[in-house]
PDB file of C-alpha atoms and ligand atoms in Angstrom:
ATOM      1  CA  UNK A   2      29.658 -67.292-141.107  1.00 40.00           C
ATOM      2  CA  UNK A   3      29.382 -70.473-143.069  1.00 43.00           C
ATOM      3  CA  UNK A   4      28.039 -69.737-146.554  1.00 41.00           C
ATOM      4  CA  UNK A   5      27.475 -73.704-146.560  1.00 41.00           C
ATOM      5  CA  UNK A   6      24.574 -72.950-144.105  1.00 44.00           C
ATOM      6  CA  UNK A   7      22.872 -70.401-145.542  1.00 43.00           C
ATOM      7  CA  UNK A   8      19.875 -70.765-148.011  1.00 43.00           C
ATOM      8  CA  UNK A   9      20.707 -71.869-151.420  1.00 43.00           C
ATOM      9  CA  UNK A  10      17.474 -69.584-152.752  1.00 44.00           C
ATOM     10  CA  UNK A  11      17.416 -66.316-151.567  1.00 43.00           C
ATOM     11  CA  UNK A  12      13.885 -64.788-151.197  1.00 43.00           C
ATOM     12  CA  UNK A  13      12.756 -61.503-149.880  1.00 45.00           C
ATOM     13  CA  UNK A  14      14.397 -61.273-146.325  1.00 49.00           C
ATOM     14  CA  UNK A  15      10.544 -61.950-145.310  1.00 58.00           C
ATOM     15  CA  UNK A  16      10.494 -59.708-142.665  1.00 60.00           C
ATOM     16  CA  UNK A  17       7.395 -58.162-141.099  1.00 68.00           C
ATOM     17  CA  UNK A  18       7.333 -54.360-141.237  1.00 79.00           C
ATOM     18  CA  UNK A  19      10.276 -52.697-140.086  1.00 83.00           C
ATOM     19  CA  UNK A  20       9.921 -51.306-136.546  1.00 86.00           C
ATOM     20  CA  UNK A  21      11.617 -47.597-135.584  1.00 86.00           C
ATOM     21  CA  UNK A  22      14.253 -48.441-132.716  1.00 84.00           C
ATOM     22  CA  UNK A  23      14.130 -46.194-129.495  1.00 85.00           C
ATOM     23  CA  UNK A  24      17.090 -46.944-127.021  1.00 83.00           C
ATOM     24  CA  UNK A  25      15.387 -47.719-124.058  1.00 80.00           C
ATOM     25  CA  UNK A  26      16.047 -45.330-120.773  1.00 77.00           C
ATOM     26  CA  UNK A  27      18.375 -47.616-119.438  1.00 75.00           C
ATOM     27  CA  UNK A  28      20.386 -47.181-123.114  1.00 77.00           C
ATOM     28  CA  UNK A  29      19.876 -43.777-123.024  1.00 77.00           C
ATOM     29  CA  UNK A  30      21.195 -43.493-119.440  1.00 76.00           C
ATOM     30  CA  UNK A  31      24.689 -45.287-120.385  1.00 72.00           C
ATOM     31  CA  UNK A  32      25.353 -42.731-123.213  1.00 76.00           C
ATOM     32  CA  UNK A  33      24.317 -39.978-120.869  1.00 76.00           C
ATOM     33  CA  UNK A  34      27.203 -41.375-118.318  1.00 76.00           C
ATOM     34  CA  UNK A  35      29.906 -41.723-121.510  1.00 77.00           C
ATOM     35  CA  UNK A  36      29.142 -38.367-122.410  1.00 78.00           C
ATOM     36  CA  UNK A  37      29.534 -36.852-119.304  1.00 78.00           C
ATOM     37  CA  UNK A  38      32.486 -38.850-118.694  1.00 75.00           C
ATOM     38  CA  UNK A  39      34.358 -37.604-121.484  1.00 77.00           C
ATOM     39  CA  UNK A  40      33.004 -34.247-120.890  1.00 79.00           C
ATOM     40  CA  UNK A  41      34.650 -34.368-117.309  1.00 78.00           C
ATOM     41  CA  UNK A  42      37.982 -35.677-118.711  1.00 77.00           C
ATOM     42  CA  UNK A  43      38.118 -32.696-121.217  1.00 80.00           C
ATOM     43  CA  UNK A  44      37.536 -29.996-118.067  1.00 81.00           C
ATOM     44  CA  UNK A  45      38.964 -32.072-115.304  1.00 82.00           C
ATOM     45  CA  UNK A  46      41.868 -34.308-116.658  1.00 82.00           C
ATOM     46  CA  UNK A  47      42.914 -34.810-113.296  1.00 81.00           C
ATOM     47  CA  UNK A  48      39.586 -37.193-112.467  1.00 78.00           C
ATOM     48  CA  UNK A  49      40.265 -39.596-115.163  1.00 77.00           C
ATOM     49  CA  UNK A  50      39.690 -42.532-112.497  1.00 78.00           C
ATOM     50  CA  UNK A  51      36.588 -41.362-112.015  1.00 77.00           C
ATOM     51  CA  UNK A  52      35.573 -41.358-115.690  1.00 71.00           C
ATOM     52  CA  UNK A  53      37.259 -44.682-116.541  1.00 75.00           C
ATOM     53  CA  UNK A  54      35.354 -46.334-113.186  1.00 80.00           C
ATOM     54  CA  UNK A  55      31.990 -45.167-114.529  1.00 74.00           C
ATOM     55  CA  UNK A  56      32.166 -46.032-117.916  1.00 76.00           C
ATOM     56  CA  UNK A  57      33.633 -49.660-116.744  1.00 81.00           C
ATOM     57  CA  UNK A  58      30.444 -49.444-114.282  1.00 81.00           C
ATOM     58  CA  UNK A  59      28.157 -48.643-117.352  1.00 73.00           C
ATOM     59  CA  UNK A  60      29.810 -51.403-119.217  1.00 77.00           C
ATOM     60  CA  UNK A  61      29.361 -54.352-116.751  1.00 81.00           C
ATOM     61  CA  UNK A  62      25.742 -52.698-116.018  1.00 79.00           C
ATOM     62  CA  UNK A  63      24.949 -53.501-119.715  1.00 76.00           C
ATOM     63  CA  UNK A  64      26.575 -56.879-120.284  1.00 77.00           C
ATOM     64  CA  UNK A  65      24.441 -57.703-116.948  1.00 74.00           C
ATOM     65  CA  UNK A  66      21.137 -56.428-118.478  1.00 73.00           C
ATOM     66  CA  UNK A  67      22.230 -58.824-121.591  1.00 75.00           C
ATOM     67  CA  UNK A  68      22.933 -61.947-119.371  1.00 79.00           C
ATOM     68  CA  UNK A  69      19.552 -61.962-117.985  1.00 84.00           C
ATOM     69  CA  UNK A  70      16.863 -63.059-120.446  1.00 88.00           C
ATOM     70  CA  UNK A  71      13.653 -61.494-119.321  1.00 87.00           C
ATOM     71  CA  UNK A  72      15.227 -58.251-118.651  1.00 86.00           C
ATOM     72  CA  UNK A  73      13.751 -55.089-120.585  1.00 84.00           C
ATOM     73  CA  UNK A  74      16.393 -52.921-120.072  1.00 84.00           C
ATOM     74  CA  UNK A  75      17.869 -53.198-123.502  1.00 84.00           C
ATOM     75  CA  UNK A  76      14.433 -52.871-124.918  1.00 90.00           C
ATOM     76  CA  UNK A  77      10.938 -54.286-125.862  1.00 93.00           C
ATOM     77  CA  UNK A  78      10.957 -57.778-124.274  1.00 96.00           C
ATOM     78  CA  UNK A  79       7.726 -59.805-124.166  1.00 97.00           C
ATOM     79  CA  UNK A  80       8.307 -61.630-120.757  1.00 97.00           C
ATOM     80  CA  UNK A  81       4.256 -62.358-120.618  1.00 97.00           C
ATOM     81  CA  UNK A  82       1.155 -62.021-123.359  1.00 97.00           C
ATOM     82  CA  UNK A  83      -0.172 -58.289-123.601  1.00 96.00           C
ATOM     83  CA  UNK A  84      -3.340 -57.432-121.301  1.00 95.00           C
ATOM     84  CA  UNK A  85      -5.621 -58.050-123.821  1.00 95.00           C
ATOM     85  CA  UNK A  86      -4.692 -62.102-124.034  1.00 96.00           C
ATOM     86  CA  UNK A  87      -6.834 -62.034-121.058  1.00 96.00           C
ATOM     87  CA  UNK A  88      -7.210 -66.103-119.788  1.00 97.00           C
ATOM     88  CA  UNK A  89      -4.965 -66.818-122.556  1.00 97.00           C
ATOM     89  CA  UNK A  90      -1.434 -68.482-122.203  1.00 98.00           C
ATOM     90  CA  UNK A  91       1.164 -69.021-124.810  1.00 98.00           C
ATOM     91  CA  UNK A  92       3.369 -72.541-125.141  1.00 98.00           C
ATOM     92  CA  UNK A  93       6.655 -72.215-126.775  1.00 98.00           C
ATOM     93  CA  UNK A  94       8.631 -74.785-127.713  1.00 98.00           C
ATOM     94  CA  UNK A  95      12.793 -73.969-128.650  1.00 98.00           C
ATOM     95  CA  UNK A  96      15.651 -75.344-130.598  1.00 98.00           C
ATOM     96  CA  UNK A  97      13.826 -78.166-132.894  1.00 96.00           C
ATOM     97  CA  UNK A  98      12.528 -79.426-135.429  1.00 98.00           C
ATOM     98  CA  UNK A  99      13.878 -82.364-134.090  1.00 98.00           C
ATOM     99  CA  UNK A 100      13.290 -85.612-135.609  1.00 98.00           C
ATOM    100  CA  UNK A 101      12.671 -87.727-132.795  1.00 97.00           C
ATOM    101  CA  UNK A 102      10.806 -85.674-130.563  1.00 98.00           C
ATOM    102  CA  UNK A 103       8.460 -82.801-132.526  1.00 98.00           C
ATOM    103  CA  UNK A 104       6.159 -85.250-134.277  1.00 98.00           C
ATOM    104  CA  UNK A 105       5.560 -86.586-131.063  1.00 98.00           C
ATOM    105  CA  UNK A 106       5.127 -83.056-129.554  1.00 98.00           C
ATOM    106  CA  UNK A 107       2.741 -82.496-132.473  1.00 98.00           C
ATOM    107  CA  UNK A 108       0.204 -85.481-131.653  1.00 98.00           C
ATOM    108  CA  UNK A 109       0.083 -84.596-128.049  1.00 98.00           C
ATOM    109  CA  UNK A 110      -0.619 -81.118-128.758  1.00 98.00           C
ATOM    110  CA  UNK A 111      -3.087 -82.396-131.665  1.00 98.00           C
ATOM    111  CA  UNK A 112      -4.493 -84.704-128.465  1.00 97.00           C
ATOM    112  CA  UNK A 113      -5.165 -81.662-126.548  1.00 97.00           C
ATOM    113  CA  UNK A 114      -6.099 -79.149-129.248  1.00 97.00           C
ATOM    114  CA  UNK A 115      -3.481 -77.046-128.233  1.00 98.00           C
ATOM    115  CA  UNK A 116      -1.648 -74.233-130.690  1.00 97.00           C
ATOM    116  CA  UNK A 117       1.848 -73.599-129.565  1.00 98.00           C
ATOM    117  CA  UNK A 118       4.929 -71.347-130.603  1.00 98.00           C
ATOM    118  CA  UNK A 119       8.019 -73.322-132.137  1.00 98.00           C
ATOM    119  CA  UNK A 120      11.057 -71.364-132.078  1.00 98.00           C
ATOM    120  CA  UNK A 121      12.763 -73.132-134.665  1.00 98.00           C
ATOM    121  CA  UNK A 122      16.958 -73.102-135.571  1.00 98.00           C
ATOM    122  CA  UNK A 123      17.283 -72.303-139.391  1.00 98.00           C
ATOM    123  CA  UNK A 124      19.961 -74.982-140.026  1.00 98.00           C
ATOM    124  CA  UNK A 125      17.685 -77.769-138.076  1.00 98.00           C
ATOM    125  CA  UNK A 126      14.658 -76.597-140.447  1.00 98.00           C
ATOM    126  CA  UNK A 127      17.249 -76.829-143.582  1.00 98.00           C
ATOM    127  CA  UNK A 128      17.661 -80.298-142.671  1.00 98.00           C
ATOM    128  CA  UNK A 129      14.105 -81.340-141.782  1.00 98.00           C
ATOM    129  CA  UNK A 130      12.190 -78.845-144.100  1.00 98.00           C
ATOM    130  CA  UNK A 131       9.205 -81.716-143.617  1.00 98.00           C
ATOM    131  CA  UNK A 132       8.774 -80.721-139.921  1.00 98.00           C
ATOM    132  CA  UNK A 133       8.637 -77.168-140.484  1.00 98.00           C
ATOM    133  CA  UNK A 134       6.023 -77.719-142.691  1.00 98.00           C
ATOM    134  CA  UNK A 135       4.069 -80.198-140.617  1.00 98.00           C
ATOM    135  CA  UNK A 136       4.318 -77.471-137.910  1.00 98.00           C
ATOM    136  CA  UNK A 137       2.416 -75.199-139.603  1.00 98.00           C
ATOM    137  CA  UNK A 138      -0.144 -77.435-141.665  1.00 98.00           C
ATOM    138  CA  UNK A 139      -0.837 -78.523-137.899  1.00 97.00           C
ATOM    139  CA  UNK A 140      -1.931 -74.790-136.671  1.00 97.00           C
ATOM    140  CA  UNK A 141       1.327 -73.943-134.944  1.00 98.00           C
ATOM    141  CA  UNK A 142       3.260 -70.608-135.519  1.00 98.00           C
ATOM    142  CA  UNK A 143       6.998 -70.696-136.367  1.00 98.00           C
ATOM    143  CA  UNK A 144       9.487 -68.298-135.155  1.00 98.00           C
ATOM    144  CA  UNK A 145      13.062 -67.235-135.478  1.00 98.00           C
ATOM    145  CA  UNK A 146      15.525 -68.699-133.098  1.00 98.00           C
ATOM    146  CA  UNK A 147      18.497 -67.803-135.161  1.00 97.00           C
ATOM    147  CA  UNK A 148      20.181 -69.671-137.761  1.00 98.00           C
ATOM    148  CA  UNK A 149      22.859 -71.610-135.959  1.00 97.00           C
ATOM    149  CA  UNK A 150      21.913 -71.418-132.737  1.00 97.00           C
ATOM    150  CA  UNK A 151      25.942 -70.463-131.112  1.00 95.00           C
ATOM    151  CA  UNK A 152      26.477 -69.925-127.617  1.00 90.00           C
ATOM    152  CA  UNK A 153      28.396 -66.873-128.839  1.00 93.00           C
ATOM    153  CA  UNK A 154      25.720 -65.019-130.062  1.00 94.00           C
ATOM    154  CA  UNK A 155      25.843 -62.358-127.330  1.00 91.00           C
ATOM    155  CA  UNK A 156      29.117 -61.794-127.787  1.00 92.00           C
ATOM    156  CA  UNK A 157      28.281 -60.765-131.507  1.00 93.00           C
ATOM    157  CA  UNK A 158      28.442 -57.413-133.061  1.00 93.00           C
ATOM    158  CA  UNK A 159      25.413 -55.953-135.013  1.00 94.00           C
ATOM    159  CA  UNK A 160      26.887 -56.822-138.857  1.00 96.00           C
ATOM    160  CA  UNK A 161      26.948 -60.727-137.200  1.00 96.00           C
ATOM    161  CA  UNK A 162      24.081 -60.971-135.264  1.00 96.00           C
ATOM    162  CA  UNK A 163      21.833 -59.470-138.575  1.00 96.00           C
ATOM    163  CA  UNK A 164      23.229 -62.163-140.806  1.00 96.00           C
ATOM    164  CA  UNK A 165      22.552 -64.505-138.340  1.00 97.00           C
ATOM    165  CA  UNK A 166      19.243 -63.731-138.032  1.00 97.00           C
ATOM    166  CA  UNK A 167      18.281 -62.635-141.424  1.00 97.00           C
ATOM    167  CA  UNK A 168      19.676 -66.176-142.573  1.00 97.00           C
ATOM    168  CA  UNK A 169      17.356 -68.050-140.509  1.00 97.00           C
ATOM    169  CA  UNK A 170      14.302 -65.366-141.242  1.00 97.00           C
ATOM    170  CA  UNK A 171      14.923 -66.396-145.051  1.00 96.00           C
ATOM    171  CA  UNK A 172      15.180 -70.031-144.283  1.00 97.00           C
ATOM    172  CA  UNK A 173      12.053 -70.138-142.202  1.00 98.00           C
ATOM    173  CA  UNK A 174      10.017 -67.844-144.569  1.00 97.00           C
ATOM    174  CA  UNK A 175      10.645 -69.668-147.758  1.00 97.00           C
ATOM    175  CA  UNK A 176       9.914 -73.435-145.557  1.00 97.00           C
ATOM    176  CA  UNK A 177       6.937 -72.376-143.512  1.00 97.00           C
ATOM    177  CA  UNK A 178       5.587 -69.920-146.281  1.00 96.00           C
ATOM    178  CA  UNK A 179       5.203 -66.799-143.843  1.00 95.00           C
ATOM    179  CA  UNK A 180       7.970 -64.424-142.016  1.00 96.00           C
ATOM    180  CA  UNK A 181       8.781 -64.881-138.643  1.00 97.00           C
ATOM    181  CA  UNK A 182       7.691 -62.292-136.494  1.00 96.00           C
ATOM    182  CA  UNK A 183       9.249 -63.110-133.202  1.00 97.00           C
ATOM    183  CA  UNK A 184      12.958 -64.076-132.249  1.00 98.00           C
ATOM    184  CA  UNK A 185      14.420 -65.271-129.286  1.00 98.00           C
ATOM    185  CA  UNK A 186      17.933 -65.604-128.631  1.00 96.00           C
ATOM    186  CA  UNK A 187      19.934 -68.340-127.968  1.00 95.00           C
ATOM    187  CA  UNK A 188      20.054 -68.869-124.276  1.00 91.00           C
ATOM    188  CA  UNK A 189      17.867 -65.767-123.929  1.00 89.00           C
ATOM    189  CA  UNK A 190      21.745 -64.009-123.991  1.00 89.00           C
ATOM    190  CA  UNK A 191      21.902 -60.796-125.931  1.00 92.00           C
ATOM    191  CA  UNK A 192      23.446 -57.684-125.963  1.00 91.00           C
ATOM    192  CA  UNK A 193      22.449 -53.887-126.525  1.00 92.00           C
ATOM    193  CA  UNK A 194      23.355 -54.670-130.608  1.00 93.00           C
ATOM    194  CA  UNK A 195      20.084 -56.855-130.882  1.00 96.00           C
ATOM    195  CA  UNK A 196      17.260 -54.476-130.279  1.00 94.00           C
ATOM    196  CA  UNK A 197      18.021 -52.061-133.127  1.00 94.00           C
ATOM    197  CA  UNK A 198      19.118 -55.225-135.611  1.00 96.00           C
ATOM    198  CA  UNK A 199      15.125 -56.875-134.581  1.00 96.00           C
ATOM    199  CA  UNK A 200      13.586 -53.644-135.344  1.00 95.00           C
ATOM    200  CA  UNK A 201      14.840 -53.497-139.056  1.00 94.00           C
ATOM    201  CA  UNK A 202      13.687 -56.981-139.708  1.00 95.00           C
ATOM    202  CA  UNK A 203      10.452 -56.027-137.911  1.00 95.00           C
ATOM    203  CA  UNK A 204      10.778 -58.834-135.209  1.00 96.00           C
ATOM    204  CA  UNK A 205       9.897 -58.501-131.843  1.00 96.00           C
ATOM    205  CA  UNK A 206      12.223 -59.856-129.034  1.00 97.00           C
ATOM    206  CA  UNK A 207      10.213 -62.645-126.684  1.00 97.00           C
ATOM    207  CA  UNK A 208      11.657 -64.320-123.573  1.00 96.00           C
ATOM    208  CA  UNK A 209       9.629 -66.013-121.132  1.00 97.00           C
ATOM    209  CA  UNK A 210       7.594 -66.139-118.104  1.00 97.00           C
ATOM    210  CA  UNK A 211       8.857 -69.751-116.767  1.00 97.00           C
ATOM    211  CA  UNK A 212      10.682 -72.221-117.789  1.00 96.00           C
ATOM    212  CA  UNK A 213      11.270 -76.034-116.957  1.00 92.00           C
ATOM    213  CA  UNK A 214      14.844 -76.464-117.901  1.00 95.00           C
ATOM    214  CA  UNK A 215      14.153 -79.322-119.471  1.00 94.00           C
ATOM    215  CA  UNK A 216      17.312 -79.569-121.108  1.00 94.00           C
ATOM    216  CA  UNK A 217      19.274 -80.360-118.267  1.00 93.00           C
ATOM    217  CA  UNK A 218      16.693 -81.561-115.624  1.00 91.00           C
ATOM    218  CA  UNK A 219      17.286 -85.583-114.641  1.00 87.00           C
ATOM    219  CA  UNK A 220      13.329 -85.889-113.999  1.00 90.00           C
ATOM    220  CA  UNK A 221      10.101 -84.809-115.404  1.00 92.00           C
ATOM    221  CA  UNK A 222       8.713 -83.951-112.143  1.00 92.00           C
ATOM    222  CA  UNK A 223      10.828 -81.167-111.731  1.00 93.00           C
ATOM    223  CA  UNK A 224      10.313 -79.991-114.509  1.00 96.00           C
ATOM    224  CA  UNK A 225       6.155 -79.827-114.434  1.00 95.00           C
ATOM    225  CA  UNK A 226       6.454 -78.897-110.689  1.00 95.00           C
ATOM    226  CA  UNK A 227       8.740 -75.418-111.943  1.00 96.00           C
ATOM    227  CA  UNK A 228       5.992 -74.901-115.007  1.00 97.00           C
ATOM    228  CA  UNK A 229       2.728 -75.851-112.795  1.00 96.00           C
ATOM    229  CA  UNK A 230       3.640 -74.050-109.991  1.00 95.00           C
ATOM    230  CA  UNK A 231       1.719 -70.400-110.375  1.00 94.00           C
ATOM    231  CA  UNK A 232       0.698 -71.196-113.925  1.00 97.00           C
ATOM    232  CA  UNK A 233      -1.544 -68.390-114.698  1.00 97.00           C
ATOM    233  CA  UNK A 234      -3.225 -66.292-117.580  1.00 97.00           C
ATOM    234  CA  UNK A 235      -1.112 -64.426-119.396  1.00 98.00           C
ATOM    235  CA  UNK A 236       2.209 -66.938-119.023  1.00 98.00           C
ATOM    236  CA  UNK A 237       4.720 -67.275-121.789  1.00 98.00           C
ATOM    237  CA  UNK A 238       5.838 -71.087-120.998  1.00 98.00           C
ATOM    238  CA  UNK A 239       9.003 -72.507-122.593  1.00 97.00           C
ATOM    239  CA  UNK A 240       9.691 -76.069-123.049  1.00 97.00           C
ATOM    240  CA  UNK A 241      12.200 -77.578-125.741  1.00 97.00           C
ATOM    241  CA  UNK A 242      11.710 -80.235-128.632  1.00 97.00           C
ATOM    242  CA  UNK A 243      15.452 -80.167-129.665  1.00 96.00           C
ATOM    243  CA  UNK A 244      18.136 -80.280-127.077  1.00 94.00           C
ATOM    244  CA  UNK A 245      15.254 -82.426-125.030  1.00 93.00           C
ATOM    245  CA  UNK A 246      16.467 -83.835-121.892  1.00 94.00           C
ATOM    246  CA  UNK A 247      15.847 -87.844-121.196  1.00 93.00           C
ATOM    247  CA  UNK A 248      14.692 -89.589-118.010  1.00 91.00           C
ATOM    248  CA  UNK A 249      16.520 -93.293-117.062  1.00 88.00           C
ATOM    249  CA  UNK A 250      14.868 -94.992-119.681  1.00 90.00           C
ATOM    250  CA  UNK A 251      15.617 -92.599-122.687  1.00 91.00           C
ATOM    251  CA  UNK A 252      12.064 -90.779-122.916  1.00 93.00           C
ATOM    252  CA  UNK A 253      12.173 -87.149-123.638  1.00 95.00           C
ATOM    253  CA  UNK A 254      11.296 -85.283-120.610  1.00 96.00           C
ATOM    254  CA  UNK A 255       9.372 -82.514-122.705  1.00 96.00           C
ATOM    255  CA  UNK A 256       6.760 -85.467-123.689  1.00 97.00           C
ATOM    256  CA  UNK A 257       6.315 -86.464-120.354  1.00 96.00           C
ATOM    257  CA  UNK A 258       5.859 -83.035-119.049  1.00 97.00           C
ATOM    258  CA  UNK A 259       3.628 -81.903-121.653  1.00 97.00           C
ATOM    259  CA  UNK A 260       0.180 -83.610-121.031  1.00 97.00           C
ATOM    260  CA  UNK A 261       0.281 -82.647-116.732  1.00 97.00           C
ATOM    261  CA  UNK A 262       0.800 -79.127-118.364  1.00 97.00           C
ATOM    262  CA  UNK A 263      -2.102 -79.124-120.747  1.00 97.00           C
ATOM    263  CA  UNK A 264      -4.283 -80.747-118.050  1.00 97.00           C
ATOM    264  CA  UNK A 265      -3.362 -78.044-115.280  1.00 97.00           C
ATOM    265  CA  UNK A 266      -4.022 -75.199-118.042  1.00 97.00           C
ATOM    266  CA  UNK A 267      -7.985 -76.804-118.350  1.00 97.00           C
ATOM    267  CA  UNK A 268      -8.134 -77.042-114.723  1.00 96.00           C
ATOM    268  CA  UNK A 269      -7.624 -73.720-114.605  1.00 96.00           C
ATOM    269  CA  UNK A 270      -9.683 -72.705-117.721  1.00 97.00           C
ATOM    270  CA  UNK A 271      -6.246 -71.234-119.787  1.00 98.00           C
ATOM    271  CA  UNK A 272      -6.243 -71.473-123.249  1.00 97.00           C
ATOM    272  CA  UNK A 273      -3.538 -72.232-125.484  1.00 98.00           C
ATOM    273  CA  UNK A 274      -2.836 -69.497-128.020  1.00 97.00           C
ATOM    274  CA  UNK A 275       0.426 -68.272-130.320  1.00 97.00           C
ATOM    275  CA  UNK A 276       2.706 -65.239-129.669  1.00 97.00           C
ATOM    276  CA  UNK A 277       1.863 -63.827-133.056  1.00 96.00           C
ATOM    277  CA  UNK A 278      -2.128 -64.076-132.390  1.00 95.00           C
ATOM    278  CA  UNK A 279      -1.474 -61.918-129.689  1.00 95.00           C
ATOM    279  CA  UNK A 280       0.811 -59.349-131.636  1.00 90.00           C
ATOM    280  CA  UNK A 281      -2.152 -59.036-133.580  1.00 76.00           C
ATOM    281  CA  UNK A 282      -5.009 -58.653-131.259  1.00 68.00           C
ATOM    282  CA  UNK A 283      -6.496 -62.081-132.719  1.00 55.00           C
ATOM    283  CA  UNK A 284      -8.104 -64.276-130.724  1.00 47.00           C
ATOM    284  CA  UNK A 285      -6.719 -68.297-130.758  1.00 43.00           C
ATOM    285  CA  UNK A 286      -5.039 -69.009-133.948  1.00 43.00           C
ATOM    286  CA  UNK A 287      -1.398 -67.915-135.296  1.00 40.00           C
TER     287      UNK A 287
HETATM  288 ZN1   ZN B   6      17.874 -72.452-127.893  1.00 52.22          ZN
END
């Protein structure tokens, strides 16, 4: 951990109320399989190939579950808004703040009177605190997308994961003036250690219903198609203000995609809300 990347002023870890961790049925099954394999080895040592094979298979299954961003096998995961959200949908914007893109995204959201959830990277928030302040001042929610957005995040153990998430929690709480309540893993990838860490910090894991791959797409049309095709109530939509891909003219794709997305939502009589508004069972404001 690079201490230079951590916030200089320590504030309360700014977590919401810690949640009690309860292993998912899938995790319980994996644990039972390990216990069964150990017992079989004691009773029948010659059966070791079967015991070893079943343990390896369970590890592969756990790894696969962590590499599937929308999976709930390792613990609760918001892939859609809860039922009480009704006709609302959530726009989530990852990997910022970005000095070139975020101000334009905020202007577009103002134009359509839409509220969004920004999953910010702690290091970038430290670099551009005024952008985080602007996000909050204009009525949007700021949530935790880790301190450094390392692509090795899902290979980390529980202590490294906790440090990374807690550092972002402090950074973002300090700047935004309120603690994040949701966490999204870098690239959506995780492992079985994540959920207990999130429970301890009072955070909820959120992934998405649909995403446009707007960090790697070549044109806005393809991104818009992925987002609009089947767009429906309670969807969680993912786009990026950081790491935004650009079209041939150099324009960030997200800025081209947001207007048709906003119009499509209006045509389908869907209202934008934030994740935390739905967590509280409120109706609209973050
Ligand atoms: Zn990201």
